[in-house]
Amino acid sequence: NIARELGIQLKKRSCKVFISDQRVKIPAWPPYRYPDLVSLCGKPEYETIGGVATLLNPSLVIEILSPSTEAFDRGDKFSYYKSIPSFCEYLLVAQHRPHITQFVKQNDNKWLNTEANSLTESLYLPSIDATLLLEEVYLGIEFKEIEITPPDERIV
């Protein structure tokens, strides 16, 4: 859904969205990674690594979180992506509930963290001048109810 929504918004501009088969060079953790989605405005730059074109200049990286990758995506992987000079925006998209965490690099090299938790919310993506509506991101996705046991009913 995200690739489609961004593709529609970027269609008549010099911006591009690449899905998970696009390799991205990671200077801090060579030679490369395969993010779920990457985007940039302007001309893509490539380096051939092992005979395959590897993107050098993404501005936006999007990772879809899973229980097995979430800690790595939030921690070390984010740190590795920061070694890409053009990288300035990171989205972490939850699968089990409507929730997107956004990090945007500021002029002082600090990262501003914003979270959207409701299908009625949206996030502006300054790196590509686009807006993601959570209701579109999660269109057609049914969330399972998570049962929470009240504290007084827990077995100790």
Coordinates of C-alpha atoms in Angstrom, one line a residue:
N1 CA 0.0 0.0 0.0
I2 CA 2.8 2.4 0.8
A3 CA 4.6 2.0 -2.5
R4 CA 1.3 2.6 -4.3
E5 CA 0.4 5.7 -2.3
L6 CA 3.8 7.3 -2.7
G7 CA 4.0 6.3 -6.4
I8 CA 0.7 8.2 -7.0
Q9 CA 2.0 11.3 -5.2
L10 CA 5.4 11.2 -6.9
K11 CA 4.3 10.2 -10.4
K12 CA 4.7 13.6 -12.0
R13 CA 7.9 14.6 -10.1
S14 CA 11.5 13.6 -10.3
C15 CA 11.1 11.4 -7.3
K16 CA 11.2 7.6 -7.2
V17 CA 10.1 4.8 -4.9
F18 CA 11.9 1.5 -5.0
I19 CA 10.6 -1.7 -3.4
S20 CA 12.6 -4.4 -1.5
D21 CA 14.6 -5.7 -4.4
Q22 CA 16.6 -2.4 -4.6
R23 CA 20.0 -2.8 -2.9
V24 CA 21.3 0.1 -1.0
K25 CA 25.0 0.7 -0.1
I26 CA 25.6 1.0 3.6
P27 CA 29.1 2.6 4.3
A28 CA 29.1 1.6 8.0
W29 CA 28.0 -2.0 7.3
P30 CA 29.3 -2.9 3.8
P31 CA 28.5 -3.8 1.4
Y32 CA 24.7 -3.3 1.2
R33 CA 21.2 -4.0 2.6
Y34 CA 17.7 -4.5 1.1
P35 CA 15.3 -2.1 2.8
D36 CA 11.6 -2.7 2.4
L37 CA 11.1 0.6 0.5
V38 CA 13.4 3.5 -0.3
S39 CA 12.7 6.8 -2.0
L40 CA 14.6 9.8 -3.3
C41 CA 14.0 12.9 -5.3
G42 CA 16.5 13.7 -8.1
K43 CA 18.7 11.4 -10.0
P44 CA 19.5 8.0 -8.5
E45 CA 23.2 7.3 -8.1
Y46 CA 24.5 3.7 -8.3
E47 CA 27.7 1.7 -7.7
T48 CA 28.1 -1.7 -9.2
I49 CA 28.9 -4.2 -6.4
G50 CA 29.3 -7.8 -7.4
G51 CA 27.8 -7.1 -10.8
V52 CA 24.6 -5.5 -9.4
A53 CA 23.6 -1.8 -9.4
T54 CA 23.5 -0.7 -5.7
L55 CA 21.8 2.6 -4.8
L56 CA 24.0 5.2 -3.1
N57 CA 21.6 8.1 -2.4
P58 CA 18.3 7.2 -0.8
S59 CA 16.8 10.0 1.3
L60 CA 13.9 8.0 2.8
V61 CA 14.1 4.4 4.1
I62 CA 11.0 2.5 5.1
E63 CA 11.1 -0.7 7.1
I64 CA 8.0 -2.9 7.8
L65 CA 8.4 -4.2 11.3
S66 CA 8.0 -7.9 12.3
P67 CA 8.6 -9.4 15.7
S68 CA 11.8 -11.0 14.6
T69 CA 13.3 -7.8 13.1
E70 CA 11.9 -4.9 15.1
A71 CA 14.7 -4.5 17.6
F72 CA 17.4 -4.6 14.9
D73 CA 15.4 -2.2 12.7
R74 CA 15.0 0.3 15.5
G75 CA 18.6 -0.1 16.7
D76 CA 21.7 -1.2 14.8
K77 CA 20.1 -0.9 11.3
F78 CA 19.0 2.7 11.9
S79 CA 22.6 3.4 13.1
Y80 CA 24.0 1.8 9.9
Y81 CA 21.6 3.8 7.6
K82 CA 22.8 7.0 9.3
S83 CA 26.1 6.5 7.6
I84 CA 24.5 7.2 4.2
P85 CA 25.2 10.9 3.5
S86 CA 21.8 11.5 1.7
F87 CA 19.7 9.6 4.3
C88 CA 17.5 12.0 6.2
E89 CA 14.2 10.2 7.0
Y90 CA 13.3 6.8 8.4
L91 CA 9.9 5.2 8.8
L92 CA 9.1 2.1 10.9
V93 CA 5.7 0.7 10.0
A94 CA 4.0 -1.8 12.4
Q95 CA 2.1 -4.7 11.0
H96 CA -0.1 -5.7 14.0
R97 CA -1.7 -2.3 14.6
P98 CA -1.9 1.1 13.0
H99 CA 1.4 2.7 14.1
I100 CA 4.2 4.4 12.2
T101 CA 7.3 5.8 13.8
Q102 CA 9.0 8.6 11.8
F103 CA 12.5 10.0 12.3
V104 CA 13.5 13.1 10.4
K105 CA 17.1 14.4 10.4
Q106 CA 17.3 18.0 11.6
N107 CA 19.9 20.7 10.6
D108 CA 21.9 20.0 13.8
N109 CA 22.1 16.3 12.9
K110 CA 19.7 15.3 15.6
W111 CA 16.6 13.2 14.7
L112 CA 13.1 14.4 15.4
N113 CA 10.8 11.5 16.3
T114 CA 7.1 11.5 15.5
E115 CA 4.5 8.8 15.9
A116 CA 1.2 8.2 14.3
N117 CA -1.2 5.7 16.0
S118 CA -4.6 6.1 14.5
L119 CA -6.1 5.4 11.1
T120 CA -7.3 9.0 11.0
E121 CA -3.7 10.4 11.3
S122 CA -1.2 11.2 8.6
L123 CA 2.5 11.9 8.4
Y124 CA 4.2 14.5 6.2
L125 CA 7.4 13.1 4.6
P126 CA 9.6 16.2 4.1
S127 CA 12.4 14.3 2.3
I128 CA 10.1 13.6 -0.7
D129 CA 7.4 16.2 0.0
A130 CA 4.6 13.7 0.3
T131 CA 2.0 12.7 2.9
L132 CA 1.0 9.3 4.1
L133 CA -2.5 8.7 5.4
L134 CA -2.5 5.8 7.8
E135 CA -6.0 4.8 6.5
E136 CA -4.4 4.3 3.1
V137 CA -1.3 2.6 4.5
Y138 CA -3.4 0.0 6.3
L139 CA -6.2 -0.3 3.7
G140 CA -7.5 -3.8 3.6
I141 CA -5.5 -5.0 6.6
E142 CA -7.5 -6.6 9.5
F143 CA -5.9 -6.3 12.9
K144 CA -6.3 -9.1 15.4
E145 CA -7.6 -8.2 18.8
I146 CA -4.9 -8.5 21.4
E147 CA -6.2 -9.9 24.7
I148 CA -4.7 -8.4 27.8
T149 CA -5.1 -10.2 31.0
P150 CA -6.0 -7.9 33.9
P151 CA -3.3 -7.9 36.6
D152 CA -5.5 -9.5 39.2
E153 CA -6.2 -12.5 36.9
R154 CA -2.6 -13.3 36.1
I155 CA -1.1 -16.5 37.4
V156 CA 2.0 -16.0 39.4

